[in-house]
Tab-separated table of C-alpha atoms in Angstrom:
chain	number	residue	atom	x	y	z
A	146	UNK	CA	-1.056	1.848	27.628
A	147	UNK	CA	-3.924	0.780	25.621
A	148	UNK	CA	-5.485	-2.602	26.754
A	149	UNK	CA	-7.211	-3.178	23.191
A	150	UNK	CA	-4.718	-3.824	20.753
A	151	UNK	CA	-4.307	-2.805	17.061
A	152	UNK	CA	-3.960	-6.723	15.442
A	153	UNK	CA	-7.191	-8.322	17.044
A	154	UNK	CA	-8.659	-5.118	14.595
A	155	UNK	CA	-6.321	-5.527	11.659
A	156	UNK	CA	-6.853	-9.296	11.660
A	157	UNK	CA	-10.138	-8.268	11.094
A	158	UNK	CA	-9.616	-7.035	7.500
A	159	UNK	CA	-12.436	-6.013	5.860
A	160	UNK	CA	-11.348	-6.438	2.002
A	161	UNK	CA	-12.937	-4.157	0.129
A	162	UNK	CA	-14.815	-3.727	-3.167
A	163	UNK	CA	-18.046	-1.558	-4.066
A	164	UNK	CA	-19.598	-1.705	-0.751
A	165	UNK	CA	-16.819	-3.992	1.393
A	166	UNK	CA	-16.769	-7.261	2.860
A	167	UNK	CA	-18.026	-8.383	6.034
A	168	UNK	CA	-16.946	-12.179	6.352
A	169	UNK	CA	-13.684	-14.358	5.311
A	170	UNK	CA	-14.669	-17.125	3.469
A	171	UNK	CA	-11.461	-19.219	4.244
A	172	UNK	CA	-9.560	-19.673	7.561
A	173	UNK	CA	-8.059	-16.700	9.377
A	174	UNK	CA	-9.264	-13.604	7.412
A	175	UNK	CA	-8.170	-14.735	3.995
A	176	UNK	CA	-10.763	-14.488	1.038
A	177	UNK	CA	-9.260	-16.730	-1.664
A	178	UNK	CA	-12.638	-15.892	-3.898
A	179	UNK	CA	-11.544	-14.613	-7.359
A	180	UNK	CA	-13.590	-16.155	-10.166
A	181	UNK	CA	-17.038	-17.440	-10.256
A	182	UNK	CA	-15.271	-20.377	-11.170
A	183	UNK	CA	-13.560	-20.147	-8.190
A	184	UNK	CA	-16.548	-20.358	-6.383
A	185	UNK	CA	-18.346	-23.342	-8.011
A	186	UNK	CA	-15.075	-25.224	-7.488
A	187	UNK	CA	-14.083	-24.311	-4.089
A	188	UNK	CA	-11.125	-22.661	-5.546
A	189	UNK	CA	-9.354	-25.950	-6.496
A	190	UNK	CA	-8.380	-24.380	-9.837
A	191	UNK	CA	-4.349	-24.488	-9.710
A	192	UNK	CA	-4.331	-27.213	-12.140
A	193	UNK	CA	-6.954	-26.664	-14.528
A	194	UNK	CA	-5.671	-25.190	-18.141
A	195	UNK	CA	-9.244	-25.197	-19.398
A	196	UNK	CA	-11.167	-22.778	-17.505
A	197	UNK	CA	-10.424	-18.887	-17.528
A	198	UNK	CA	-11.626	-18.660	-14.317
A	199	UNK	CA	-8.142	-20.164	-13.150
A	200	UNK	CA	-6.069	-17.095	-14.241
A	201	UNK	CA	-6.621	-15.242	-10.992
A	202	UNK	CA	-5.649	-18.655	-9.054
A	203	UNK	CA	-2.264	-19.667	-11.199
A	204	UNK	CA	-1.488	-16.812	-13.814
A	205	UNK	CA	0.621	-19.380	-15.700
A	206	UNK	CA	-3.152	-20.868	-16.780
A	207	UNK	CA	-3.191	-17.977	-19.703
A	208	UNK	CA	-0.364	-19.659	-21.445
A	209	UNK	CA	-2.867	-22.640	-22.811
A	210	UNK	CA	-5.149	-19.903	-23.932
A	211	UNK	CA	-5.795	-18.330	-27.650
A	212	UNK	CA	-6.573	-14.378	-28.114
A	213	UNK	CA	-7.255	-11.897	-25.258
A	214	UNK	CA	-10.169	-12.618	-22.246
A	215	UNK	CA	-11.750	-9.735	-20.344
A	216	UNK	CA	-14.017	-11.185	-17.510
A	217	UNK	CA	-15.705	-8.661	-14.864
A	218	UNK	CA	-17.996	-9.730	-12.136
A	219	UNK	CA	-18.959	-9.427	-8.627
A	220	UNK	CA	-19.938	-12.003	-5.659
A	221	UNK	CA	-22.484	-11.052	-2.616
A	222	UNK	CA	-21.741	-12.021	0.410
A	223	UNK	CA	-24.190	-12.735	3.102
A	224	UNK	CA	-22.850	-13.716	6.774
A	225	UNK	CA	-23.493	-14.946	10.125
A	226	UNK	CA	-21.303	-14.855	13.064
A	227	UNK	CA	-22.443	-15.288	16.591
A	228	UNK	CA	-21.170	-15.943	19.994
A	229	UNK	CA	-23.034	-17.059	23.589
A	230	UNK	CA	-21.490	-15.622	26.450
A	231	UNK	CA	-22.613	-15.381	30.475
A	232	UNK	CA	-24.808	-12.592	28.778
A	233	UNK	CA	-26.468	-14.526	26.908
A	234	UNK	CA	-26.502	-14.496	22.844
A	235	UNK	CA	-25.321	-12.106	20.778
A	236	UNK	CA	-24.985	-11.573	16.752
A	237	UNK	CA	-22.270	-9.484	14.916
A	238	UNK	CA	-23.980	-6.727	13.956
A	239	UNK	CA	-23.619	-5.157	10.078
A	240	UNK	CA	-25.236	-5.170	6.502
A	241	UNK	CA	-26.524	-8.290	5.477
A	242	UNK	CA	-25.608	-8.755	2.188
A	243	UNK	CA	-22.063	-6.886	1.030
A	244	UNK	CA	-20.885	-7.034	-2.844
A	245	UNK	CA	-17.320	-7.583	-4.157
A	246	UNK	CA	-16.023	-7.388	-7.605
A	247	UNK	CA	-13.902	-9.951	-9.300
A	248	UNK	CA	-12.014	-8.566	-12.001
A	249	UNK	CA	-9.338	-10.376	-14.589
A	250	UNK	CA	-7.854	-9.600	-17.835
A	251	UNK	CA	-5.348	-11.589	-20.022
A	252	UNK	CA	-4.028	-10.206	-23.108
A	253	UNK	CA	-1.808	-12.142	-25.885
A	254	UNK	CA	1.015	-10.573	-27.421
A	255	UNK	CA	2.139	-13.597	-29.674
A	256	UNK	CA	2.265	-17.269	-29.451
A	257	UNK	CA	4.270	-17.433	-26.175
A	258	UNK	CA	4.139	-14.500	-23.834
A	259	UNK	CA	0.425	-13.449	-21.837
A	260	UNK	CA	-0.216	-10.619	-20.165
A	261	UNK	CA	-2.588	-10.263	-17.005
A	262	UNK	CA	-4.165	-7.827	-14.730
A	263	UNK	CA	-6.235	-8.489	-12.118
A	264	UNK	CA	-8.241	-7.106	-9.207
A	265	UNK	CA	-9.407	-9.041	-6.221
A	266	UNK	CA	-9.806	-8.729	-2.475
A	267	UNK	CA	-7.153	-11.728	-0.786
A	268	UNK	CA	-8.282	-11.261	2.514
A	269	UNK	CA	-10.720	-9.313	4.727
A	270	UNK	CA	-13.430	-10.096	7.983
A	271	UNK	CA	-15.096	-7.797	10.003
A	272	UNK	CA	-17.041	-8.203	13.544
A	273	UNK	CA	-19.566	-6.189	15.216
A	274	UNK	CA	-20.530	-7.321	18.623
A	275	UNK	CA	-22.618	-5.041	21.027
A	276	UNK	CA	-21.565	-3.395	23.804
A	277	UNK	CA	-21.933	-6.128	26.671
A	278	UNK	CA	-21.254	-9.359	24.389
A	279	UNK	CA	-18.366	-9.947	26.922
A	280	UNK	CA	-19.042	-9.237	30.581
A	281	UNK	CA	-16.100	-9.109	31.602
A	282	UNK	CA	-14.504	-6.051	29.831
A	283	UNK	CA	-17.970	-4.455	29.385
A	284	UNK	CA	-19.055	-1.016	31.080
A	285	UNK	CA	-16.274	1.238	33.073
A	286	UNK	CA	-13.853	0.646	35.666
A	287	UNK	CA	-12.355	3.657	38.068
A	288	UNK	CA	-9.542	5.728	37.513
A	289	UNK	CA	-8.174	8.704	39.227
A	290	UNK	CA	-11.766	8.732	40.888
A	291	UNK	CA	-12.920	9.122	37.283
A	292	UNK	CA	-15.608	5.983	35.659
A	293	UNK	CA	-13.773	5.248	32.080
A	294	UNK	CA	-14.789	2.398	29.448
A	295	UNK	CA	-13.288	-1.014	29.249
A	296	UNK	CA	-11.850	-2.504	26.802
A	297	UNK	CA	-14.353	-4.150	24.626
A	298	UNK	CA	-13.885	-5.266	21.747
A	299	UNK	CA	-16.597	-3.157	19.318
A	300	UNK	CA	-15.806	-2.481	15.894
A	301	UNK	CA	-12.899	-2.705	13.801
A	302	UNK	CA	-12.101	-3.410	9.763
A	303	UNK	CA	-9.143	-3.222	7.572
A	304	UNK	CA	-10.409	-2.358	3.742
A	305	UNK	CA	-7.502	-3.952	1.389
A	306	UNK	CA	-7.509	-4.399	-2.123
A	307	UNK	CA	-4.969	-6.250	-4.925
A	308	UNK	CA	-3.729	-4.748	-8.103
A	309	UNK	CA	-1.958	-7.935	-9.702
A	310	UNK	CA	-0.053	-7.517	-13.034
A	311	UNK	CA	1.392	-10.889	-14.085
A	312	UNK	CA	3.252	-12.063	-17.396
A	313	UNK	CA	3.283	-15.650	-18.600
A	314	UNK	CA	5.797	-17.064	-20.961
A	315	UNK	CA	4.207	-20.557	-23.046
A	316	UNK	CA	7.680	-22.719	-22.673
A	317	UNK	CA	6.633	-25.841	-24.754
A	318	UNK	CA	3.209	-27.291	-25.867
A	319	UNK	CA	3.136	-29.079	-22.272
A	320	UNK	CA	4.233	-26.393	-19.827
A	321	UNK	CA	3.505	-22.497	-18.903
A	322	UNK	CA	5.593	-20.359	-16.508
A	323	UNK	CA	4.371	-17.041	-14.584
A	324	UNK	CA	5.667	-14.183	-12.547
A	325	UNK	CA	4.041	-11.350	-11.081
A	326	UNK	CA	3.185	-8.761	-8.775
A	327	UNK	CA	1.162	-8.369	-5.528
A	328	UNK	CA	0.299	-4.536	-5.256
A	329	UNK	CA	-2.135	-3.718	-2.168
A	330	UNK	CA	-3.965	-1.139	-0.717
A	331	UNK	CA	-5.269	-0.642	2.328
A	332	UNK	CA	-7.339	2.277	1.679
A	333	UNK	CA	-9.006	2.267	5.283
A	334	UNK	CA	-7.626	0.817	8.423
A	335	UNK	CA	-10.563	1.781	11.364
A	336	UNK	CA	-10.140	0.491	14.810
A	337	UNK	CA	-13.034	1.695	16.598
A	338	UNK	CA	-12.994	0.582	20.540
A	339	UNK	CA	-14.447	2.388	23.976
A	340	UNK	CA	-11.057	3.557	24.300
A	341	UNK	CA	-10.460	5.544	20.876
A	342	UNK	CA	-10.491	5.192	17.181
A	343	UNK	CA	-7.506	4.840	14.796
A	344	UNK	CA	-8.128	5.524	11.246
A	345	UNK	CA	-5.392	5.284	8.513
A	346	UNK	CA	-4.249	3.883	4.778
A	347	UNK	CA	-1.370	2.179	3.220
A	348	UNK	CA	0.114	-0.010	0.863
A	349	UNK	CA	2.565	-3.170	0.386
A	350	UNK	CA	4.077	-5.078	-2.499
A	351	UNK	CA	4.407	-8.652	-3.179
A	352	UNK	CA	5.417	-11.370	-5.371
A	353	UNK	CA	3.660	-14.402	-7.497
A	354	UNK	CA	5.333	-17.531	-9.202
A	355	UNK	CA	3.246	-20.198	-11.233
A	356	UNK	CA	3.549	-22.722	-13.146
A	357	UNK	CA	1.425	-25.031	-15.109
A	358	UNK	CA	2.386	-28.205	-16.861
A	359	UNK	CA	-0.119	-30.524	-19.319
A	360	UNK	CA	0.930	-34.141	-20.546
A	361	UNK	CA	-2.556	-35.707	-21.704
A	362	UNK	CA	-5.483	-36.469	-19.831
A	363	UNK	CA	-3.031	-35.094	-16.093
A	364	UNK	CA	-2.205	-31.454	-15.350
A	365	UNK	CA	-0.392	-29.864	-12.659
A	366	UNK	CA	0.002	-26.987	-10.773
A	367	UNK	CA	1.929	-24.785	-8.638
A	368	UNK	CA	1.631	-21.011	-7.541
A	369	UNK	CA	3.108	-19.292	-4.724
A	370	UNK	CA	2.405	-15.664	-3.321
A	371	UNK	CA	4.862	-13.882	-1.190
A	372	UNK	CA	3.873	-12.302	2.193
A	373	UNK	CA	3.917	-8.552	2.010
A	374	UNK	CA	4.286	-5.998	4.757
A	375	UNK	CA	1.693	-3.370	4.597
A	376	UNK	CA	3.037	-0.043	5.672
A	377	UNK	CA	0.364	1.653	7.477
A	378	UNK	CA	-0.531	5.224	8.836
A	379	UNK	CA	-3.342	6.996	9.988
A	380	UNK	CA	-4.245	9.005	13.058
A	381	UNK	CA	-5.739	7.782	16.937
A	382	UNK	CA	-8.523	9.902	18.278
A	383	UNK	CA	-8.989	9.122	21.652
A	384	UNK	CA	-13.091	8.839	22.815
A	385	UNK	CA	-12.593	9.254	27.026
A	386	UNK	CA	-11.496	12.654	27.952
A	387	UNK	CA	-10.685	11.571	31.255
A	388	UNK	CA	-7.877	9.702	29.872
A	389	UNK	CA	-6.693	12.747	28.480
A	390	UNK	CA	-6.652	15.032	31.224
A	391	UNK	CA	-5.060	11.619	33.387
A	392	UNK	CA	-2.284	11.776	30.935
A	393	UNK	CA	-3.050	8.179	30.134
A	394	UNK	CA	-3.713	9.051	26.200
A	395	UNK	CA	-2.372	12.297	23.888
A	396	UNK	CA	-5.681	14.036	22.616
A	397	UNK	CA	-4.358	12.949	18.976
A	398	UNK	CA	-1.073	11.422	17.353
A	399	UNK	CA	-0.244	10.482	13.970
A	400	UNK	CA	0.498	6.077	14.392
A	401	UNK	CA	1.741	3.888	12.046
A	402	UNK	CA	1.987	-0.431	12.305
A	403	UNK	CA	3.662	-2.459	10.133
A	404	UNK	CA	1.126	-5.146	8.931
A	405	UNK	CA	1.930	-9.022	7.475
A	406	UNK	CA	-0.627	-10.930	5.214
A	407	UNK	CA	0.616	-14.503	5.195
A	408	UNK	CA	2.298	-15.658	2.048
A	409	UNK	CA	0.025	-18.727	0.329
A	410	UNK	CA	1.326	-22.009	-1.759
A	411	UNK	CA	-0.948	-24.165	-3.519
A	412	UNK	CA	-0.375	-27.548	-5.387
A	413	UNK	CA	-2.797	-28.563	-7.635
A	414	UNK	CA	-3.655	-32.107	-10.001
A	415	UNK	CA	-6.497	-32.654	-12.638
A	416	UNK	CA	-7.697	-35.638	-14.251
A	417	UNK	CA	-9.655	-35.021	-17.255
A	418	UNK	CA	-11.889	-38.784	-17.348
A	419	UNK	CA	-13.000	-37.630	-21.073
A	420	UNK	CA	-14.523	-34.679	-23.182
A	421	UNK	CA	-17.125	-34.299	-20.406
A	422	UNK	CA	-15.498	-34.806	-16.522
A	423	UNK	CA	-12.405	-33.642	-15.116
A	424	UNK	CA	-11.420	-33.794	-11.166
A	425	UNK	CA	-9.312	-31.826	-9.558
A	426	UNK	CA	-7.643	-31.819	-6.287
A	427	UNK	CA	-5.266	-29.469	-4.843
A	428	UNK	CA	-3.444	-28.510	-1.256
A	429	UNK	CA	-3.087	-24.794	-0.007
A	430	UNK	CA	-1.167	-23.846	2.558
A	431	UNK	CA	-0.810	-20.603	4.315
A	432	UNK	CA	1.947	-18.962	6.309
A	433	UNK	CA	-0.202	-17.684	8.991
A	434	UNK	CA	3.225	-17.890	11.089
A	435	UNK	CA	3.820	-14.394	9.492
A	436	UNK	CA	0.580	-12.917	11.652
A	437	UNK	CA	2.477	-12.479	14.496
A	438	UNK	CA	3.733	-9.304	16.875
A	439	UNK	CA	2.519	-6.222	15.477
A	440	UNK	CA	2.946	-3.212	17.253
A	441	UNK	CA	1.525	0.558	16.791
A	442	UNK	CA	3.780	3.254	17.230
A	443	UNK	CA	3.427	6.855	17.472
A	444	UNK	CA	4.385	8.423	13.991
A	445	UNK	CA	6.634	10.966	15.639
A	446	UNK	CA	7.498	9.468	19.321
A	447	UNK	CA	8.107	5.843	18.539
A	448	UNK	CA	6.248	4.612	21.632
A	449	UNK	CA	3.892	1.896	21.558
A	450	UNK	CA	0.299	3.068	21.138
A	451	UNK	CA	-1.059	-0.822	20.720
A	452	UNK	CA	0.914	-3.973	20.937
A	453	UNK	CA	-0.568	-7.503	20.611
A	454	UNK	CA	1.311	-10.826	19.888
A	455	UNK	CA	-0.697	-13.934	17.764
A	456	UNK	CA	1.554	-16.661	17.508
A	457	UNK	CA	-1.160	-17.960	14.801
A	458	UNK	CA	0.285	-21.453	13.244
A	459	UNK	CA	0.290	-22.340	9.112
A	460	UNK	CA	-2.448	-24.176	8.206
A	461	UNK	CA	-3.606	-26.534	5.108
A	462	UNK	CA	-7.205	-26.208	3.378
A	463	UNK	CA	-7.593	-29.336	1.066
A	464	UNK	CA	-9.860	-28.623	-2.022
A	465	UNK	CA	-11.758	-31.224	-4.781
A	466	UNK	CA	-13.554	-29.823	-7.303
A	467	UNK	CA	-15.244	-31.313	-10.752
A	468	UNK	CA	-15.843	-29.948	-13.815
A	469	UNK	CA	-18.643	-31.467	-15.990
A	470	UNK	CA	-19.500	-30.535	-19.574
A	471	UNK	CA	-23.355	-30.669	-20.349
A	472	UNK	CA	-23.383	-29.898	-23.721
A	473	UNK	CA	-21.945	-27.955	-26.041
A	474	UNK	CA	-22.412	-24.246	-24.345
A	475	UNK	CA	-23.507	-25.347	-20.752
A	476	UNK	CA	-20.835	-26.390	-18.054
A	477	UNK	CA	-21.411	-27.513	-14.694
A	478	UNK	CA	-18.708	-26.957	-11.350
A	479	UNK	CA	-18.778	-28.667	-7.857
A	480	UNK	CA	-16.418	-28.382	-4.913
A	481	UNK	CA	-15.783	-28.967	-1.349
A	482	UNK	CA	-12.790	-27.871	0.884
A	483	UNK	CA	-12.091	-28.539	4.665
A	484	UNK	CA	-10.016	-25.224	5.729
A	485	UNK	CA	-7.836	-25.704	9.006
A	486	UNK	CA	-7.200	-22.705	11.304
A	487	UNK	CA	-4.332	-21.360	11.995
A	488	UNK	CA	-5.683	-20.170	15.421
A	489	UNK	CA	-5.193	-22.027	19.056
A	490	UNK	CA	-6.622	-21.497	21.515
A	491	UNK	CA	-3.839	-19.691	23.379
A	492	UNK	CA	-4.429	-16.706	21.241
A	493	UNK	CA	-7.992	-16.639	20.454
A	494	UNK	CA	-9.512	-13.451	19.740
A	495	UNK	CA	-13.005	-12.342	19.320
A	496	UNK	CA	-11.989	-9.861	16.603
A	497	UNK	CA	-11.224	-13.090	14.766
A	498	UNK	CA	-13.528	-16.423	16.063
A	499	UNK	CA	-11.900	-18.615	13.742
A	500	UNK	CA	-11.898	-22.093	13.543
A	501	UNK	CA	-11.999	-25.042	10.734
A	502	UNK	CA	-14.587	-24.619	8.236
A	503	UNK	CA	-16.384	-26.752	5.398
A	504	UNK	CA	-16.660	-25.060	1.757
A	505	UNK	CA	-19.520	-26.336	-0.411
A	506	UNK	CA	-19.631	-24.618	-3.917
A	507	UNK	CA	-22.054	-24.865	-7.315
A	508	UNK	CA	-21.198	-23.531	-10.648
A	509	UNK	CA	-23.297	-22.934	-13.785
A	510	UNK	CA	-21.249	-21.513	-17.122
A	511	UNK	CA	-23.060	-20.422	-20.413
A	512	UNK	CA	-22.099	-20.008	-23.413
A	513	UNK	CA	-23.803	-17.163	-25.537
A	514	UNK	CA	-21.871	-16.939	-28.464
A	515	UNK	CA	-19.649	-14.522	-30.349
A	516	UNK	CA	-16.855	-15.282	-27.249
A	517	UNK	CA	-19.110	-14.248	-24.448
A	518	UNK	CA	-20.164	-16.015	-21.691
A	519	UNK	CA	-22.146	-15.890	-18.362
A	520	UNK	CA	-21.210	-17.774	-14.906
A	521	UNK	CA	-23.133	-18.377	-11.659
A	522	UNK	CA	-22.094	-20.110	-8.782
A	523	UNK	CA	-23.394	-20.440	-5.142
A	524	UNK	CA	-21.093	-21.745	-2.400
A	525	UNK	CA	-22.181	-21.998	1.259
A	526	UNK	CA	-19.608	-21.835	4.097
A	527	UNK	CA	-19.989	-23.471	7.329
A	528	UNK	CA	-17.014	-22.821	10.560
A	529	UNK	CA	-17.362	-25.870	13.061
A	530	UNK	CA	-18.984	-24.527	16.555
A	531	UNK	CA	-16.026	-23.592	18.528
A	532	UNK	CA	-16.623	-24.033	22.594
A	533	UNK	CA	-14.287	-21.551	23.958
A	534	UNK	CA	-13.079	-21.497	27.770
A	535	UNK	CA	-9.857	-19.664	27.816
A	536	UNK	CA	-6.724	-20.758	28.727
A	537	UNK	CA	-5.745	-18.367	31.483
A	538	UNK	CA	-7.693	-15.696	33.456
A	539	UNK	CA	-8.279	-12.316	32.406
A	540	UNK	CA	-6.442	-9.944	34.528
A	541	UNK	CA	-6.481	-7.441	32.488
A	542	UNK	CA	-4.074	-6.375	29.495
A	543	UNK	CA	-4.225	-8.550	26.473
A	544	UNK	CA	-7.574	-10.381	26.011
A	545	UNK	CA	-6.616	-12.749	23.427
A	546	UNK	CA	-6.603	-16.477	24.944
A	547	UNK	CA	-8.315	-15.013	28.415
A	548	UNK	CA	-11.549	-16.091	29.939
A	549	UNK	CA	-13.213	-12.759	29.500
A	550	UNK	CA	-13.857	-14.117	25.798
A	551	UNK	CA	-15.328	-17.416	26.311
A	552	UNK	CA	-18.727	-18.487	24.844
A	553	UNK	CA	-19.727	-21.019	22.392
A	554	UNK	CA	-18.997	-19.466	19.005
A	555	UNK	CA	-20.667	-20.430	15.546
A	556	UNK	CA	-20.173	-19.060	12.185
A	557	UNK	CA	-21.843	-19.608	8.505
A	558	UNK	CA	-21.667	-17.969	5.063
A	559	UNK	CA	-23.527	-17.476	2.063
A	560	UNK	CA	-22.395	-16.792	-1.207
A	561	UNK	CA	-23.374	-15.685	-4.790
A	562	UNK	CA	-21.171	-14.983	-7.602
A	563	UNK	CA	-22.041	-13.111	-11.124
A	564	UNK	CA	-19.641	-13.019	-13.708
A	565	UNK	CA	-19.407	-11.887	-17.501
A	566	UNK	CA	-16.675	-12.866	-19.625
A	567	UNK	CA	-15.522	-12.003	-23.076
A	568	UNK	CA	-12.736	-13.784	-25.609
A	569	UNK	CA	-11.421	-11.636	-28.049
């Protein structure tokens, strides 16, 4: 059996836009990013009835909005992630700077009802690290009197994107209700490793509930995705012949892996102080308990190609963020967030070096008249350094939690987000 298994690649999602994405921006692999509003404000935006930058977060936001809003745009992500080891240091290798789009419409049909469509990339990180980052499972090791690669854990991505269709239903002057859909697409699933590469596709469906509710200078807000189970298949190649003529690996199967993305809740409350300031501060969790055993069969035989177990815990991110109205067309967004991990130590993985991370964001919107509008916002992402021994030896097998991974692990993010948005 394989020692390198198919989640520590998954988990590694690389959501997907024009070019892909090469760093989470939240704990775990999630990428909550959906709005340049989003950005400026750390995504605390599950309360906030005035910006349209909060449809993507809490659908039920449209309700409290006149005429139809198209607003496209795109954010650039630039990240870091490195890792010393007994080998010394060692950077994930990939493009610098990666682009992904941001894409929401909301469209009235009368007085009450809303409909929304959006586009956005939920989740998605992706590691590079060279060949002899981890000494341990580095170079070959003898088999049948034949040298064959280790395990090491190279490259891997999953590319997923979200279709969302929502409707919203304006109950009263004071509250707004929601309900939609959560259609992905994994249109590439790659795990490339010394031992063979899987590529393959798939989709999954899931659910959203919101709700919005206004009573003078207070809102709140609730919105709750489902988890959805991503059917995938593709095909395993393996890259060591000798394994093939052993009889340890078929020369090519069809696989497939049934993949969870956690489901997400966030509360939200905003103070508006006056015309000018409003505050905002909301609590997201996320069933990360749903990351858990994930195995890769063959399509045909049913036996276990990969298998790899996470045990990965929920976790809360707690999120502030401030509106401020300059003037008449200029409006100004802060945020912070502290994001827990939902990783221990007893499962850590190199595919995913996650640990608790401080969100910083800075928003700019414009007004330019006849309904249109452009946003900017900046947000810089820092992980706290994460000093990892292992918990057990590696004896081979399953790496996650082993001492073949330890090092002192650091990660940091940049981000810039362009957006263009249109009333009608």
């Amino acid at each position: 059996m394989l020692n390198t298994p198919i989640t520590r690649s998954l988990a590694l999602c690389l959501a997907t836009s024009v070019c892909g994405v090469q760093t989470a921006l939240a704990a775990g692999f999630m990428l909550p990013e959906a709005s340049t509003a989003g950005i400026g404000l750390t995504n605390a935006l599950v309360a906030n009835p005035e910006e349209r930058g909060a449809f993507a977060y809490n659908p039920a936001a449209m309700g409290f909005h006149d005429g139809s809003s198209l607003a496209l745009g795109t954010y650039f992500v630039g990240p870091n992630f490195s890792v010393d080891t007994a080998s010394g240091r060692h950077d994930s290798e990939g493009a610098e700077w990666m682009a992904v789009p941001m894409i929401q419409g909301a469209f009235a049909l009368d007085e009450r009802w809303r409909l929304g469509f959006g586009v956005t990339v939920p989740f998605g990180l992706e590691t590079r690290w060279p060949d002899g980052t981890f000494p341990a499972v580095s170079g070959t090791r003898t088999l049948g009197g034949f040298s064959i690669p280790l395990g090491h854990p190279l490259t891997s991505k999953v590319e997923i994107i979200d279709f969302s269709p929502t409707a919203t239903y304006r109950v009263s002057d004071d509250l707004s209700l929601s309900a939609g859909l959560d259609i992905y697409w994994a249109r590439q699933a790659k795990l490339d490793s010394t031992l063979g590469t899987l590529n393959g596709d798939g989709h999954g469906l899931g659910f959203n509930l919101g709700a919005l509710y206004r009573q003078g200078a207070w809102s709140l807000g609730a919105v709750f995705r489902s988890s959805a189970t991503l059917d995938l298949e593709g095909d395993f190649t393996p890259k060591s012949s000798v394994l093939v003529n052993l009889g340890r690996l078929a020369r090519g199967q069809s696989a497939e892996l049934e993949f969870a993305v956690p489901w997400r809740l966030q509360l939200g409350a905003r103070h508006a102080f006056d015309e000018r300031l409003a505050v905002e501060f909301d609590i997201s969790r996320t069933g990360w308990s749903t990351f858990n055993d994930i195995k890769v069969r063959g399509k045909h035989s049913g036996a276990v190609i990969f298998a790899d177990q996470n045990d990965w815990n929920d976790a809360n991110a707690y999120r502030l963020g401030a509106t401020y109205q300059l003037d008449d067309r200029t409006r100004l967004r802060f945020g912070y967030t502290y994001d827990e991990t939902g990783q221990d130590d007893d499962h850590f993985s190199a595919r995913v070096p996650d640990n608790d991370r401080h969100l910083f964001g800075l928003g700019l919107a414009r007004s330019l008249g006849s309904g249109l509008s452009l946003e900017a916002a900046y947000m810089y992402v820092r992980a706290v350094d994460r000093d990892y021994r292992g918990v057990r030896d590696y004896t081979g097998g399953d790496l996650n939690g082993s001492t073949a991974l330890a090092g002192d692990y650091s990660m940091d993010a940049h981000l810039i987000g362009l957006e263009v948005v249109k009333v009608f």
